[in-house]
Amino acid sequence: MYAFEYHRPTSIREAANLANQSEDIKFLAGGHTLLPTMKLRLASPANLIDLGQIAELRGIERSGDAIVIGAMTKHAEVANSAVVREAIPALANLAELIGDPHVRNRGTIGGSIANNDPSADYPAACLALNATIATDKRRIAADDFFQGIFTTALGEGEIITQISFPIPLRAAYAKFRHPASRYALVGVFVAQHTGGVRLAVTGAGSNGVFRIAAMEEALSRNFVAESLDGISAPMDEMNSDIHADAAYRAHLVGVMARRAVQAAARG
Amino acid sequence: MTATGIGAPVRRKEDQRFVTGQGRYVDDFNRPGQSYAYFLRSPHAHAVIRSIDTGPARTMPGVVAVLTGDDLAADKIGGLICGWMIHSKDGSPMKAGPHPALAQGKVRYVGDHVAVVIAESLAQAKDAAEAITVDYEVLPAVVDTAQASKAPVQVHDISPDNTVFNWHLGNKDETEAAFARAKHVTKIDLVNNRLIPNAIEPRAAVGEYDPGTDSYTLYTTSQNPHVARLVLSAFIGVAPEHKLRVIAPDVGGGFGSKIFIYAEETICVWAAKKVKRPVKWTADRTEAFLSDAHGRDHVTHAEMATDESGKILGLRVHTTANLGAYLSTFASSIPTYLYAPLLSGQYDIPAIYCEVDGVYTNTAPVDAYRGAGRPEATFVVERLVEKTARELGQDSAAFRRKNFVTHFPHQTPVIMAYDTGDYAASLDKALELADYKNFQQRKQESARRGKLRGIGFSSYIEACGIAPSQAVGSLGAGVGLWESAEVRVNPTGSVEVLTGSHSHGQGHETTFAQLVSDRLGISIDQVSIVHGDTDKVQFGMGTYGSRSGAVGMSAIAKALDKVIAKGKKVAAHVLEASEGDIEFKDGKFGVAGTDRTLGFGEVALQAYIAHKFSGQDLEPGLKEGAFYDPTNFTFPAGVHICEVEIDPGTGVTKIERWTAVDDFGVIINPMIVEGQVHGGIAQGVGQALLEGAVYDQSGQLITASFNDYCMPRAIDLPSFQVGMTVTPCPSNPLGIKGCGEAGAIAAPPAVINAITDALGHEDIAMPATPQAVWRAAQKTRMPTAAE
């Protein structure tokens, strides 16, 4: 790790001001990606702005037909939230599948989606649930937010404040863990809304989280796993590595999609 | 049996400190004035070093020194050695290339040591290392085991075809004749995947020099501190043996990887004198992946000949063993004398012939890893036996039973003389525990759920307690493989045992104390086990190859016999009886036929105050030493049965049942033995399903972190059914065979035999990852519920 300046603001305004006034900044949320990267000397921000002391970035509440989660809310808090469990159990289940207890008690939802790791779980939930990501400057639809591997719509110094998840009729997340890292080798989140079905895939895509329109249309017509028969995931958009080549990943997308639909249908 | 004696499931004495954070590992030692070493490592698998510019680095803040291979050469420091000479078929000695602790002219694998920076802090050392400029001429690399001898790349000048040796064992003519008259020949091609040890504690070293006494101390993560001292002094030449103290304190796992004498530890000793400061180095996990000696990495073709009744007539094996870029300390012995002599398995095979080509590649050195040669041999034998049984349409268990060795001693065609065993007894017990007779029912039930169920056997044998010094010497070992012990009885009757064995997780502080408790009739709380410090303990050979029970404890037993003999003399004087009338029983010395007795503690006190005898007719004191050299290897053996269920939709293999029935001879502590079996199976399952080191064609290690290298987790394993059978080992006084490696040896073929049984074909390699199994399952005809 290289030397850096450490800042610990206590409000969003203070954090934003620090970001504006400083060169070469990184926001520190749970730190489970950033800190190891810094320790390996692969990242070396001059200024690290720790968002951990900003109370207004934390918390979970139901607001009308949506669940609103503060950006600095930890995975364990989402997993254990009675509010989330009651309204969107699939989201609580997803949070429970992230990493291990250490990760879940440090990692945050805002940190996860700001990083947009192609194998992270939350981006799939955001896309499938048609979430809105609020920042200190604006509100961004999930469809516009995720822009490819480790790339988002966030501007320089822009801070995610909360994520709003519309409550679906039913939803489920099926995750096939990477054998070593336990990230999603393939994760499929499916959600049935009054306006139709949204289905998002993480882990598999060479360009990060994505939706599969053909599957969504078929499931919107009939929300049963059999609706997916004959629909395959786009092979040329699949990631390929020593653990899973494109064909295997594409196959797993189909398997996980079916399992997600079955789980959602079971309730 | 006393409450804490042999056979008692005593809780491990050492665990209190381990689980409460009170252990003292190398990294816990900080010496006054300590500096920190950081190694600049090669980013290339193969390159000529045209020049190294360390000038800017030397001026960086906190830098104490920057040293390279030139400095080593100037100080006439020797290279790292391989301590086991192997001769090729033509009689020529193996081709050992130079192995400098810091590269001299060339780097040969990613992670090879180019320079060391010593600084006030580790961060400063890292900063300075980034300021070193190395001008590399990058060369093509060879990484592939099977292609190494044909590659247009030469790792070492001494070996134009990258071949270290072409070695063989067995009788070629008899084997060819056996195949000529065979009714059936089964052929198999196998890859034994390369593994990375990953002990939980990475390697570490602190080197220290005392100019007042011109002596050195090395704190190091070693399984064998005396051997480290011997090699560092006699061969590498960093310090004279009598001026070098090697301390291996609590060590957090070794699995073989901490047997070897590496560059980093060597440099810490050497540099401590150069910079006149203690020098500390602790590997980070990436360094462990890159530079700890790896294990396995064989490519094998094997054939088994059988007659019309299904009796095995012969076995022939050709193996190419990847030894990496340099020969590590015992690298040459692993795929040769620790491998081929085990190819007879538990079977009566009249003719065996094995050829092994050891090859260099641009990869990390390969050496002993839990099992060391014996897992590789067992994988060949048990996969081939299984495939043969299937091709002959015979029941796997029945085919094995038909070919078991049943008369002992049994001389195999490949050196080993099995002393004792009852292989059928283990098989019978395992079949029962595994509920083999109802397996087909379970298979059908799985099929109804769309799952593939399979069962796999592994009837393994291993040679442990390595071994008679004369025998290993005749096979090329540079050292003897006996063990030493000293038993110091204190005036209060408490006992210190100084052992040449080294515990790095095995529980010696408990099991060795149990032996003392058993023999002397005192509580284990009265016994301390001292190991891991060359200034305290007499020369010893260390711990590996499941030898510490059979060899290390036998040395202690021998010393204890001497203590009891001396105690009888003391008691005779005190009790005014003839020495011949003194009996030692239940911790008391007594005069036969009387009720006059002395407790062990009383005799200890009398030995030291010496009031009741003159120093002329009996020496005061109660302290005895022994060196023990066994008469044979030991031969633990057993049967493991693995039952898996495969989800053909995802390729996930779930181990549903695991039955292990092992014959380890006499067991000192059944709880510790079961723990060793559990850990060994976990590592074997790791090899079979999860672990595999992958280099790309340029020689970059793709699996250089836990994100890509998959270690077994508790969730990957079932609850094990562990059973024991016992045939005491006749070649050591305690009847011990050894248990440390059995699980890792037995497990891989059990898993793969189960998967191939489930798949209905043989086409799956290790590690059988979900992707590999899913692909293999495409070729499997799904059974219908009616089948």
Short mmCIF file of N, CA and C in Angstrom, two decimals, chain A residues 1-3 36 38-42 100 117 176-183 185 235 240-252 254-256 259, chain B residues 122-124 126-128 130 284 286 451 647-652 690 692 694 702-703 705-711 713 715-716 769-772 774-775 778:
data_model
loop_
_atom_site.label_atom_id
_atom_site.label_comp_id
_atom_site.label_asym_id
_atom_site.label_seq_id
_atom_site.Cartn_x
_atom_site.Cartn_y
_atom_site.Cartn_z
N MET A 1 0.85 -1.20 0.00
CA MET A 1 0.00 0.00 0.00
C MET A 1 0.88 1.24 0.00
N TYR A 2 0.50 2.20 -0.82
CA TYR A 2 1.23 3.47 -0.85
C TYR A 2 0.59 4.42 0.16
N ALA A 3 1.33 5.46 0.49
CA ALA A 3 0.79 6.46 1.42
C ALA A 3 -0.36 7.23 0.76
N PRO A 36 -8.02 -4.31 -0.57
CA PRO A 36 -7.08 -5.32 -1.08
C PRO A 36 -6.34 -4.84 -2.33
N MET A 38 -5.54 -1.79 -3.02
CA MET A 38 -4.50 -0.87 -2.57
C MET A 38 -3.34 -1.61 -1.91
N LYS A 39 -3.67 -2.65 -1.14
CA LYS A 39 -2.60 -3.42 -0.49
C LYS A 39 -1.70 -4.08 -1.52
N LEU A 40 -2.29 -4.50 -2.62
CA LEU A 40 -1.51 -5.13 -3.68
C LEU A 40 -0.83 -4.08 -4.57
N ARG A 41 -0.98 -2.81 -4.19
CA ARG A 41 -0.38 -1.69 -4.93
C ARG A 41 -0.91 -1.58 -6.36
N LEU A 42 -2.12 -2.08 -6.57
CA LEU A 42 -2.74 -1.96 -7.89
C LEU A 42 -3.58 -0.69 -7.98
N ASP A 100 -18.72 -14.02 2.64
CA ASP A 100 -18.79 -14.77 3.89
C ASP A 100 -19.20 -13.78 4.98
N ASP A 117 -18.56 -4.66 -10.15
CA ASP A 117 -17.79 -5.87 -10.48
C ASP A 117 -18.69 -6.77 -11.32
N PHE A 176 -25.03 -19.37 -8.97
CA PHE A 176 -24.07 -20.45 -9.06
C PHE A 176 -22.72 -19.87 -8.69
N ARG A 177 -22.22 -20.32 -7.56
CA ARG A 177 -21.00 -19.72 -7.03
C ARG A 177 -19.77 -20.13 -7.82
N HIS A 178 -18.89 -19.19 -8.01
CA HIS A 178 -17.53 -19.49 -8.47
C HIS A 178 -16.90 -20.40 -7.43
N PRO A 179 -16.32 -21.53 -7.86
CA PRO A 179 -15.84 -22.49 -6.85
C PRO A 179 -14.81 -21.87 -5.89
N ALA A 180 -13.93 -21.05 -6.40
CA ALA A 180 -12.86 -20.51 -5.56
C ALA A 180 -13.30 -19.23 -4.86
N SER A 181 -13.72 -18.24 -5.62
CA SER A 181 -13.94 -16.91 -5.04
C SER A 181 -15.29 -16.77 -4.36
N ARG A 182 -16.21 -17.61 -4.70
CA ARG A 182 -17.59 -17.54 -4.18
C ARG A 182 -18.37 -16.35 -4.73
N TYR A 183 -17.77 -15.61 -5.64
CA TYR A 183 -18.56 -14.63 -6.40
C TYR A 183 -19.54 -15.40 -7.29
N LEU A 185 -20.49 -17.02 -10.43
CA LEU A 185 -20.02 -17.45 -11.75
C LEU A 185 -21.15 -17.13 -12.74
N MET A 235 -24.35 -16.53 -26.45
CA MET A 235 -23.01 -17.09 -26.19
C MET A 235 -21.90 -16.08 -26.45
N SER A 240 -15.32 -15.82 -20.48
CA SER A 240 -14.70 -17.13 -20.59
C SER A 240 -13.38 -17.12 -19.82
N ASP A 241 -13.19 -18.07 -18.93
CA ASP A 241 -11.92 -18.16 -18.20
C ASP A 241 -11.68 -19.62 -17.82
N ILE A 242 -10.65 -19.86 -16.99
CA ILE A 242 -10.31 -21.26 -16.68
C ILE A 242 -11.40 -21.97 -15.89
N HIS A 243 -12.25 -21.22 -15.23
CA HIS A 243 -13.28 -21.85 -14.41
C HIS A 243 -14.54 -22.17 -15.20
N ALA A 244 -14.82 -21.35 -16.20
CA ALA A 244 -16.05 -21.55 -16.98
C ALA A 244 -15.89 -20.88 -18.33
N ASP A 245 -16.00 -21.68 -19.37
CA ASP A 245 -15.93 -21.06 -20.69
C ASP A 245 -17.31 -20.54 -21.09
N ALA A 246 -17.37 -19.91 -22.25
CA ALA A 246 -18.60 -19.23 -22.65
C ALA A 246 -19.78 -20.21 -22.76
N ALA A 247 -19.51 -21.40 -23.30
CA ALA A 247 -20.60 -22.36 -23.49
C ALA A 247 -21.19 -22.79 -22.14
N TYR A 248 -20.29 -23.04 -21.18
CA TYR A 248 -20.76 -23.47 -19.86
C TYR A 248 -21.52 -22.34 -19.18
N ARG A 249 -20.98 -21.12 -19.29
CA ARG A 249 -21.67 -19.99 -18.66
C ARG A 249 -23.06 -19.79 -19.29
N ALA A 250 -23.11 -19.87 -20.61
CA ALA A 250 -24.40 -19.69 -21.29
C ALA A 250 -25.40 -20.76 -20.83
N HIS A 251 -24.89 -21.98 -20.72
CA HIS A 251 -25.75 -23.07 -20.25
C HIS A 251 -26.25 -22.78 -18.83
N LEU A 252 -25.32 -22.34 -17.98
CA LEU A 252 -25.71 -22.08 -16.59
C LEU A 252 -26.72 -20.95 -16.47
N GLY A 254 -29.16 -20.45 -18.42
CA GLY A 254 -30.45 -21.10 -18.61
C GLY A 254 -30.89 -21.87 -17.37
N VAL A 255 -29.94 -22.62 -16.79
CA VAL A 255 -30.27 -23.43 -15.62
C VAL A 255 -30.68 -22.52 -14.45
N MET A 256 -29.88 -21.48 -14.22
CA MET A 256 -30.16 -20.60 -13.09
C MET A 256 -31.45 -19.80 -13.32
N ARG A 259 -34.22 -22.07 -12.42
CA ARG A 259 -34.30 -22.27 -10.96
C ARG A 259 -34.82 -21.01 -10.27
N LEU B 122 8.93 -2.61 5.84
CA LEU B 122 8.57 -3.40 4.66
C LEU B 122 8.09 -2.50 3.52
N ALA B 123 7.32 -1.46 3.88
CA ALA B 123 6.81 -0.55 2.84
C ALA B 123 7.96 0.14 2.12
N GLN B 124 8.98 0.54 2.88
CA GLN B 124 10.14 1.19 2.24
C GLN B 124 10.90 0.21 1.36
N LYS B 126 9.56 -2.26 -0.25
CA LYS B 126 8.75 -2.43 -1.46
C LYS B 126 8.92 -1.22 -2.39
N ASP B 127 8.90 -0.03 -1.79
CA ASP B 127 9.08 1.18 -2.60
C ASP B 127 10.41 1.11 -3.35
N ALA B 128 11.46 0.71 -2.65
CA ALA B 128 12.78 0.68 -3.28
C ALA B 128 12.85 -0.39 -4.36
N GLU B 130 10.63 -1.18 -6.36
CA GLU B 130 10.05 -0.63 -7.59
C GLU B 130 11.02 0.27 -8.33
N ASP B 284 3.99 -13.00 1.75
CA ASP B 284 2.56 -12.76 1.63
C ASP B 284 1.98 -13.92 0.82
N THR B 286 0.59 -14.17 -2.04
CA THR B 286 0.99 -14.26 -3.44
C THR B 286 2.37 -14.91 -3.56
N LYS B 451 -30.55 -37.19 -11.03
CA LYS B 451 -29.16 -37.08 -10.60
C LYS B 451 -28.40 -38.38 -10.89
N ASP B 647 -25.11 -33.47 -10.24
CA ASP B 647 -26.22 -32.76 -10.88
C ASP B 647 -25.81 -32.51 -12.33
N PRO B 648 -26.36 -33.26 -13.27
CA PRO B 648 -25.90 -33.10 -14.66
C PRO B 648 -26.25 -31.73 -15.23
N GLY B 649 -27.19 -31.03 -14.60
CA GLY B 649 -27.56 -29.70 -15.08
C GLY B 649 -26.48 -28.67 -14.85
N THR B 650 -25.77 -28.79 -13.74
CA THR B 650 -24.72 -27.82 -13.42
C THR B 650 -23.34 -28.43 -13.38
N GLY B 651 -23.26 -29.75 -13.30
CA GLY B 651 -21.97 -30.42 -13.17
C GLY B 651 -21.46 -30.46 -11.74
N VAL B 652 -22.26 -30.05 -10.81
CA VAL B 652 -21.82 -30.05 -9.41
C VAL B 652 -21.80 -31.48 -8.87
N LEU B 690 -11.26 -29.74 -6.72
CA LEU B 690 -11.19 -28.28 -6.63
C LEU B 690 -9.87 -27.65 -7.02
N GLY B 692 -6.04 -26.95 -8.53
CA GLY B 692 -5.21 -27.19 -9.69
C GLY B 692 -4.46 -25.93 -10.04
N VAL B 694 -2.58 -23.61 -12.47
CA VAL B 694 -2.61 -23.42 -13.92
C VAL B 694 -1.64 -22.32 -14.32
N ILE B 702 -1.74 -18.51 -13.43
CA ILE B 702 -3.11 -17.97 -13.47
C ILE B 702 -3.78 -18.11 -12.11
N THR B 703 -3.45 -19.19 -11.42
CA THR B 703 -4.08 -19.46 -10.12
C THR B 703 -3.16 -19.00 -8.99
N SER B 705 -3.95 -16.78 -6.56
CA SER B 705 -4.63 -16.29 -5.36
C SER B 705 -5.81 -17.21 -5.06
N PHE B 706 -6.38 -17.04 -3.89
CA PHE B 706 -7.54 -17.86 -3.52
C PHE B 706 -8.77 -17.50 -4.35
N ASN B 707 -8.70 -16.43 -5.11
CA ASN B 707 -9.81 -16.12 -6.02
C ASN B 707 -9.87 -17.11 -7.18
N ASP B 708 -8.72 -17.71 -7.50
CA ASP B 708 -8.68 -18.63 -8.62
C ASP B 708 -8.24 -20.03 -8.24
N TYR B 709 -7.53 -20.14 -7.13
CA TYR B 709 -7.10 -21.47 -6.67
C TYR B 709 -8.06 -21.89 -5.57
N CYS B 710 -8.79 -22.95 -5.83
CA CYS B 710 -9.90 -23.30 -4.95
C CYS B 710 -9.48 -24.31 -3.89
N MET B 711 -9.45 -23.87 -2.64
CA MET B 711 -9.15 -24.76 -1.52
C MET B 711 -10.45 -25.42 -1.03
N ARG B 713 -13.40 -26.47 1.32
CA ARG B 713 -14.06 -25.87 2.47
C ARG B 713 -14.90 -26.94 3.16
N ILE B 715 -17.92 -27.08 3.61
CA ILE B 715 -19.17 -27.34 2.90
C ILE B 715 -18.97 -28.31 1.73
N ASP B 716 -17.72 -28.50 1.30
CA ASP B 716 -17.44 -29.42 0.21
C ASP B 716 -17.37 -30.88 0.68
N THR B 769 -13.95 -30.27 -11.80
CA THR B 769 -14.71 -29.08 -11.47
C THR B 769 -16.12 -29.19 -12.04
N PRO B 770 -17.03 -28.35 -11.59
CA PRO B 770 -18.38 -28.41 -12.17
C PRO B 770 -18.36 -28.30 -13.70
N GLN B 771 -17.53 -27.41 -14.23
CA GLN B 771 -17.47 -27.28 -15.69
C GLN B 771 -17.04 -28.59 -16.34
N ALA B 772 -15.99 -29.21 -15.79
CA ALA B 772 -15.47 -30.45 -16.38
C ALA B 772 -16.51 -31.57 -16.28
N TRP B 774 -19.79 -31.24 -15.91
CA TRP B 774 -20.94 -30.93 -16.79
C TRP B 774 -20.65 -31.36 -18.22
N ARG B 775 -19.41 -31.04 -18.66
CA ARG B 775 -19.06 -31.38 -20.04
C ARG B 775 -19.01 -32.91 -20.18
N GLN B 778 -22.30 -34.65 -20.60
CA GLN B 778 -22.98 -34.59 -21.90
C GLN B 778 -22.91 -35.94 -22.60
#
